[in-house]
Amino acid sequence: MKILVLNSGSSSVKYALFEDDKQISNGLVERVEDHLATIKEILGNIGKVDAVGHRVVHGGEKYKNSVIIDSDAIETIRDLISLAPLHNGANLAGIEAVAKLYPDITQVAVFDTSFHQSIPDFAYTYAIPISFYEQHKIRKYGFHGTSHKYITNEAGKFLNIAEQNLNLITFHLGNGDSVCAVKNGKSFDTSMGFTPLEGLVMGSRCGDIDPQILIYLAKQKGLSVDEIDKILNKESGLKGICGSSDMRDIEAKAQNGDKLALLALDIFAYRAKKYLGSYAVALGRVDGIVFAGGIGENSPLIRMKILQDLEILGIEIDEQKNQVRSREPFEINTENSKIKILVIHTDEEKEIAKQTMRLAGDN
Ligand code: ADP
């Protein structure tokens, strides 16, 4: 079965072509102005496919799983644009372009949020007046779900533990960063919230801060809503602290003694360590900690900074194993560590292809 995976962003379209579960090609079109023309060109180049799987950022509370796209799904994705204005609109443009060009192709939507729909109410409800949830659906949704789900599956296979018994703490550390507490194979809590701004320190997003800071900036400093939005999403995080959002650059600067780069690394790792501790307590038992994403997979330094001095949890990292580089899953804990520590290459496109094949195959 030939599956095209599409990630239609506001100004770019990423694609990957799968023959069953093997990726055979991929590509990225940038500076996209017209999704229809771009997707026509992509489909023209790769030829006929059996199904198309779309990354869709927001599935709201309706989608606990991936779905075959029909007119009802299109309307729901459209309704959810208000919750993810930058993403869902572009995702929908991709879906509508394929529908227009090839009305008979089965299309599947795979949502970043759906893995997290298992989070219990006491973990997803914010302590603000309940009417904001009831009327405006303001709650934690969580994102990066496709990646957390994929690495949960891979960790289960590696550890040889059935998913329904598997408790993990999964870190997806890239430009955007999130951590998920996985209980019995399902998401129990995650660091991103109503939007992907909450939680860990990211490339240019602040993660958790005192919300009163926003009010202070508006009232005392006269900043507009748009200015605050830009500061928190584009000018904060690692970039806000040391001027760079790229972990490789920051590590290089820190090696040369740059104080702000060193501080950025400490802040990043300390925030991650605090989430690790709170999720270990929330889960009660942890079988494994997993690192994925550009930073999680490639930075022994960050892994070490997050995991060192965690005897309280029985975590022991093996310095030698931590230096290994591989696309295959590997273990970086010592023999004595009470919790396994794994590095797993995440593959969101492969997960989307898998889900698409499952649903389109049944169709
Ligand atoms: P995205 O979230 O956009 O998919 P990635 O998962 O590719 O991004 O992660 C990008 C981040 O990974 C960047 O901060 C980059 O510097 C970091 N990274 C990639 N390789 C390394 C490395 N060898 N050491 C440290 N950080 C790395």
XYZ file of C-alpha atoms and ligand atoms in Angstrom:
390
model
C 0.000 0.000 0.000
C 1.363 3.432 -0.986
C 0.767 6.156 1.598
C 1.568 9.841 1.301
C 2.072 11.621 4.633
C 1.465 15.368 4.475
C 2.308 17.994 7.062
C 0.833 21.192 5.649
C 2.042 24.243 7.539
C 1.162 27.870 6.995
C 4.171 28.491 4.742
C 5.610 25.036 4.091
C 4.499 21.534 3.159
C 6.513 18.530 4.354
C 5.791 15.178 2.787
C 6.939 11.570 3.020
C 6.026 8.638 0.820
C 5.654 5.171 2.359
C 5.378 1.765 0.750
C 3.704 -0.116 3.607
C 5.826 0.813 6.628
C 8.986 1.715 4.671
C 9.675 5.348 3.835
C 10.771 5.560 0.194
C 11.109 9.313 -0.269
C 10.429 12.625 1.393
C 10.640 16.337 0.752
C 9.931 19.858 1.905
C 8.410 22.709 -0.082
C 8.983 26.119 1.485
C 7.464 29.557 0.909
C 4.104 27.985 0.082
C 1.439 30.495 -0.874
C -1.021 28.203 -2.607
C -1.542 24.780 -1.007
C -3.539 23.481 -3.975
C -0.745 24.234 -6.464
C 1.962 22.861 -4.132
C 0.133 19.602 -3.437
C -0.717 19.193 -7.131
C 2.978 19.388 -7.883
C 3.920 16.918 -5.108
C 1.273 14.405 -6.201
C 2.236 14.942 -9.852
C 5.844 14.050 -9.029
C 5.203 10.981 -6.925
C 2.314 9.471 -8.901
C -0.697 7.566 -7.643
C -1.042 6.766 -3.949
C -3.619 4.624 -2.123
C -4.205 6.951 0.806
C -3.053 10.252 2.292
C -2.378 10.738 6.003
C -2.400 14.295 7.331
C -0.811 15.660 10.434
C -3.536 17.764 12.064
C -2.507 19.707 15.132
C -5.792 20.042 17.003
C -8.471 17.402 17.392
C -10.105 19.083 20.401
C -12.019 16.775 22.728
C -13.739 14.990 19.870
C -10.886 12.945 18.457
C -9.383 10.375 20.782
C -7.958 8.558 17.758
C -7.077 9.149 14.131
C -10.067 9.302 11.753
C -10.963 8.849 8.120
C -11.694 12.313 6.785
C -15.296 12.900 5.761
C -17.386 16.072 5.652
C -18.058 15.829 9.391
C -14.312 15.652 10.188
C -13.628 18.597 7.885
C -16.219 20.697 9.726
C -14.794 19.741 13.119
C -11.238 20.596 12.041
C -12.569 23.900 10.737
C -14.347 24.608 14.045
C -11.097 23.965 15.888
C -9.180 26.630 13.934
C -9.911 29.042 16.791
C -7.903 26.793 19.164
C -4.906 26.438 16.808
C -5.118 29.349 14.380
C -1.665 28.927 12.833
C -1.935 25.206 12.327
C -5.420 23.811 11.781
C -6.190 26.240 8.942
C -3.090 25.167 7.027
C -3.719 21.480 7.793
C -7.230 21.887 6.425
C -5.933 23.608 3.279
C -3.846 20.472 2.633
C -6.855 18.188 3.149
C -9.064 20.262 0.862
C -6.392 20.405 -1.831
C -6.128 16.593 -1.947
C -9.935 16.245 -1.925
C -10.190 18.592 -4.873
C -7.446 16.913 -6.906
C -8.329 13.286 -6.093
C -11.825 13.065 -4.580
C -11.618 9.256 -4.401
C -8.444 8.960 -2.334
C -8.990 7.939 1.296
C -7.671 10.639 3.613
C -6.875 10.190 7.289
C -6.306 12.832 9.971
C -3.782 12.047 12.706
C -4.016 14.569 15.536
C -1.196 15.855 17.761
C -3.693 15.998 20.611
C -5.441 12.623 20.445
C -2.900 10.543 22.412
C -3.472 12.924 25.337
C -7.254 12.528 25.422
C -6.748 9.873 28.117
C -5.491 12.512 30.600
C -7.851 12.560 33.628
C -9.962 15.645 34.403
C -7.987 16.587 37.531
C -4.847 16.827 35.379
C -6.362 18.661 32.404
C -8.567 21.189 34.208
C -7.005 24.564 35.037
C -7.898 26.121 38.392
C -9.736 29.058 36.836
C -13.537 29.480 36.880
C -15.012 26.228 35.547
C -17.155 28.196 33.094
C -14.028 28.826 30.995
C -13.831 25.098 30.440
C -17.548 24.590 30.009
C -18.100 27.481 27.630
C -14.768 27.997 25.930
C -13.158 24.551 26.219
C -10.104 26.019 27.935
C -8.219 23.008 29.313
C -4.948 21.158 28.841
C -4.906 19.357 25.481
C -1.209 18.533 25.085
C 0.672 18.226 21.793
C 3.444 16.091 20.198
C 1.043 13.174 20.851
C 2.034 11.336 17.668
C 5.656 11.316 18.807
C 4.881 10.312 22.419
C 2.697 7.485 21.122
C 5.351 6.285 18.665
C 8.131 6.237 21.268
C 5.823 4.526 23.766
C 5.248 1.699 21.234
C 8.979 1.446 20.515
C 9.903 1.465 24.216
C 7.356 -1.304 24.897
C 8.986 -3.460 22.214
C 12.507 -2.677 23.457
C 11.703 -3.374 27.104
C 9.473 -6.312 26.232
C 6.647 -4.968 28.403
C 3.039 -5.120 27.190
C 1.718 -1.607 26.675
C -1.149 -1.997 29.108
C 1.449 -2.494 31.863
C 3.959 0.098 30.681
C 4.732 3.243 32.715
C 7.088 5.740 31.076
C 8.251 9.315 31.175
C 8.832 10.320 27.548
C 10.778 13.456 26.624
C 10.357 14.916 23.134
C 13.107 17.553 23.003
C 13.485 19.480 19.741
C 12.674 23.072 18.833
C 9.434 22.514 20.704
C 9.747 20.449 23.865
C 7.326 18.371 25.872
C 7.309 15.524 28.361
C 4.588 12.958 28.881
C 3.728 10.726 31.836
C 2.562 7.464 30.276
C 0.538 5.195 32.586
C -0.402 1.716 31.407
C 0.507 2.718 27.841
C -1.706 5.825 27.848
C -0.991 9.505 28.331
C -1.722 10.429 31.955
C -0.273 13.946 31.917
C 1.850 16.100 29.644
C 3.681 19.387 29.935
C 2.149 21.297 27.018
C -1.284 22.668 27.769
C -4.092 24.616 26.160
C -1.445 25.613 23.636
C 2.113 24.376 22.958
C 3.455 27.289 25.060
C 3.171 25.641 28.474
C 5.719 23.419 30.165
C 9.389 22.933 29.348
C 11.787 25.638 28.206
C 11.842 25.573 24.384
C 13.897 27.060 21.543
C 12.028 30.366 21.620
C 8.976 29.618 23.823
C 9.035 30.314 27.545
C 7.144 27.303 28.894
C 5.824 27.714 32.458
C 5.935 31.239 33.865
C 3.934 33.144 36.457
C 0.853 34.263 34.475
C 0.826 37.541 36.390
C 3.931 38.527 34.394
C 1.669 38.997 31.354
C -0.596 41.311 33.299
C 2.400 43.246 34.624
C 3.789 43.675 31.089
C 0.434 44.897 29.834
C -0.460 47.187 32.735
C 2.911 48.508 33.896
C 4.889 48.407 30.661
C 2.038 49.120 28.268
C 2.765 46.179 25.966
C -0.033 45.114 23.634
C -1.478 41.612 23.474
C 0.300 41.018 20.160
C 3.624 42.176 21.567
C 3.306 39.855 24.564
C 2.290 36.990 22.272
C 5.419 37.531 20.174
C 7.704 37.805 23.196
C 6.470 34.585 24.813
C 6.368 32.500 21.611
C 9.223 33.848 19.515
C 11.648 35.723 21.746
C 11.764 33.671 24.931
C 13.029 30.211 25.881
C 16.679 29.471 25.129
C 16.761 32.330 22.622
C 15.491 34.830 25.169
C 18.117 33.842 27.711
C 21.247 33.559 25.562
C 20.352 34.827 22.084
C 20.319 31.430 20.344
C 17.535 28.873 20.052
C 19.708 26.125 18.566
C 21.046 23.656 21.137
C 24.173 22.852 19.131
C 25.139 26.539 19.050
C 24.372 26.938 22.742
C 26.496 23.931 23.697
C 29.366 25.318 21.609
C 29.053 28.751 23.232
C 28.894 27.191 26.698
C 32.095 25.274 25.989
C 33.764 28.585 25.305
C 32.635 29.829 28.690
C 29.696 31.994 27.579
C 27.865 32.656 30.874
C 24.403 33.132 29.414
C 24.715 29.962 27.322
C 25.684 28.067 30.493
C 22.713 29.582 32.306
C 20.361 28.625 29.434
C 21.550 24.992 29.641
C 21.017 24.948 33.410
C 17.526 26.454 33.170
C 16.543 24.018 30.390
C 17.776 20.938 32.275
C 16.431 22.050 35.673
C 12.906 22.538 34.294
C 13.043 19.091 32.665
C 14.353 17.539 35.905
C 11.462 19.055 37.897
C 8.915 17.573 35.462
C 10.677 14.224 35.669
C 10.334 14.242 39.450
C 6.709 15.302 39.457
C 5.734 12.716 36.823
C 7.609 9.955 38.669
C 5.467 10.758 41.707
C 2.290 11.043 39.620
C 2.932 7.601 38.102
C 4.049 5.854 41.288
C 6.134 3.354 39.278
C 8.326 4.114 36.267
C 9.651 1.388 33.942
C 11.565 3.700 31.656
C 12.546 7.247 30.801
C 12.776 7.920 27.076
C 14.608 10.689 25.202
C 13.607 11.584 21.635
C 13.725 14.572 19.234
C 16.750 16.461 17.881
C 18.077 17.303 21.367
C 16.873 14.172 23.180
C 18.461 11.879 20.580
C 21.690 13.787 20.014
C 22.745 15.611 23.159
C 24.537 13.465 25.777
C 25.171 16.690 27.714
C 21.487 17.554 28.132
C 20.577 13.959 29.018
C 23.317 13.938 31.652
C 22.308 17.297 33.101
C 18.688 16.165 33.434
C 19.494 12.767 34.937
C 22.469 13.376 37.204
C 22.031 13.344 40.995
C 18.755 11.455 40.866
C 19.676 8.727 43.381
C 16.407 9.614 45.124
C 14.618 7.919 42.196
C 17.208 5.155 41.795
C 18.236 6.589 38.420
C 21.810 5.965 37.329
C 23.086 7.030 33.925
C 26.081 5.240 32.351
C 28.450 7.901 31.024
C 29.911 5.661 28.320
C 26.600 4.376 27.021
C 25.316 7.947 27.030
C 27.871 8.787 24.299
C 26.483 6.176 21.861
C 24.926 7.433 18.628
C 22.368 5.255 16.901
C 19.074 5.424 15.065
C 18.136 2.131 16.717
C 16.801 2.356 20.284
C 19.526 2.058 22.947
C 19.851 1.999 26.719
C 21.999 4.474 28.689
C 21.397 3.350 32.290
C 23.846 1.426 34.486
C 23.151 -2.177 35.483
C 22.105 -0.951 38.942
C 19.692 1.730 37.798
C 16.160 1.025 39.055
C 14.713 2.753 36.000
C 15.729 2.036 32.397
C 16.786 5.065 30.383
C 16.322 4.812 26.619
C 17.166 6.928 23.597
C 14.697 6.343 20.765
C 14.667 7.989 17.352
C 11.142 9.336 16.951
C 9.373 9.137 13.607
C 6.085 11.014 13.474
C 5.706 10.438 9.719
C 6.004 6.685 10.203
C 3.363 6.777 12.938
C 1.027 8.791 10.648
C 1.641 6.280 7.833
C 0.900 3.402 10.229
C -2.374 4.949 11.406
C -3.357 5.798 7.826
C -2.677 2.274 6.644
C -4.705 0.827 9.522
C -7.754 3.010 8.812
C -7.551 3.042 5.007
C -6.979 -0.723 4.963
C -10.236 -1.232 6.895
C -12.128 1.152 4.647
P 11.820 20.151 15.447
O 11.209 20.270 16.810
O 11.739 21.421 14.657
O 11.417 18.896 14.704
P 14.336 18.791 15.955
O 13.653 17.651 16.634
O 15.059 18.508 14.690
O 13.385 20.020 15.732
O 15.355 19.401 17.024
C 16.113 20.541 16.760
C 17.050 20.789 17.943
O 17.911 19.659 18.089
C 17.925 22.012 17.749
O 17.986 22.765 18.960
C 19.277 21.392 17.464
O 20.345 22.207 17.834
C 19.210 20.143 18.320
N 20.264 19.197 17.955
C 20.391 18.504 16.797
N 21.562 17.787 16.809
C 22.153 18.049 18.002
C 23.385 17.636 18.621
N 24.218 16.812 18.010
N 23.661 18.111 19.862
C 22.822 18.955 20.482
N 21.663 19.384 19.960
C 21.329 18.946 18.735
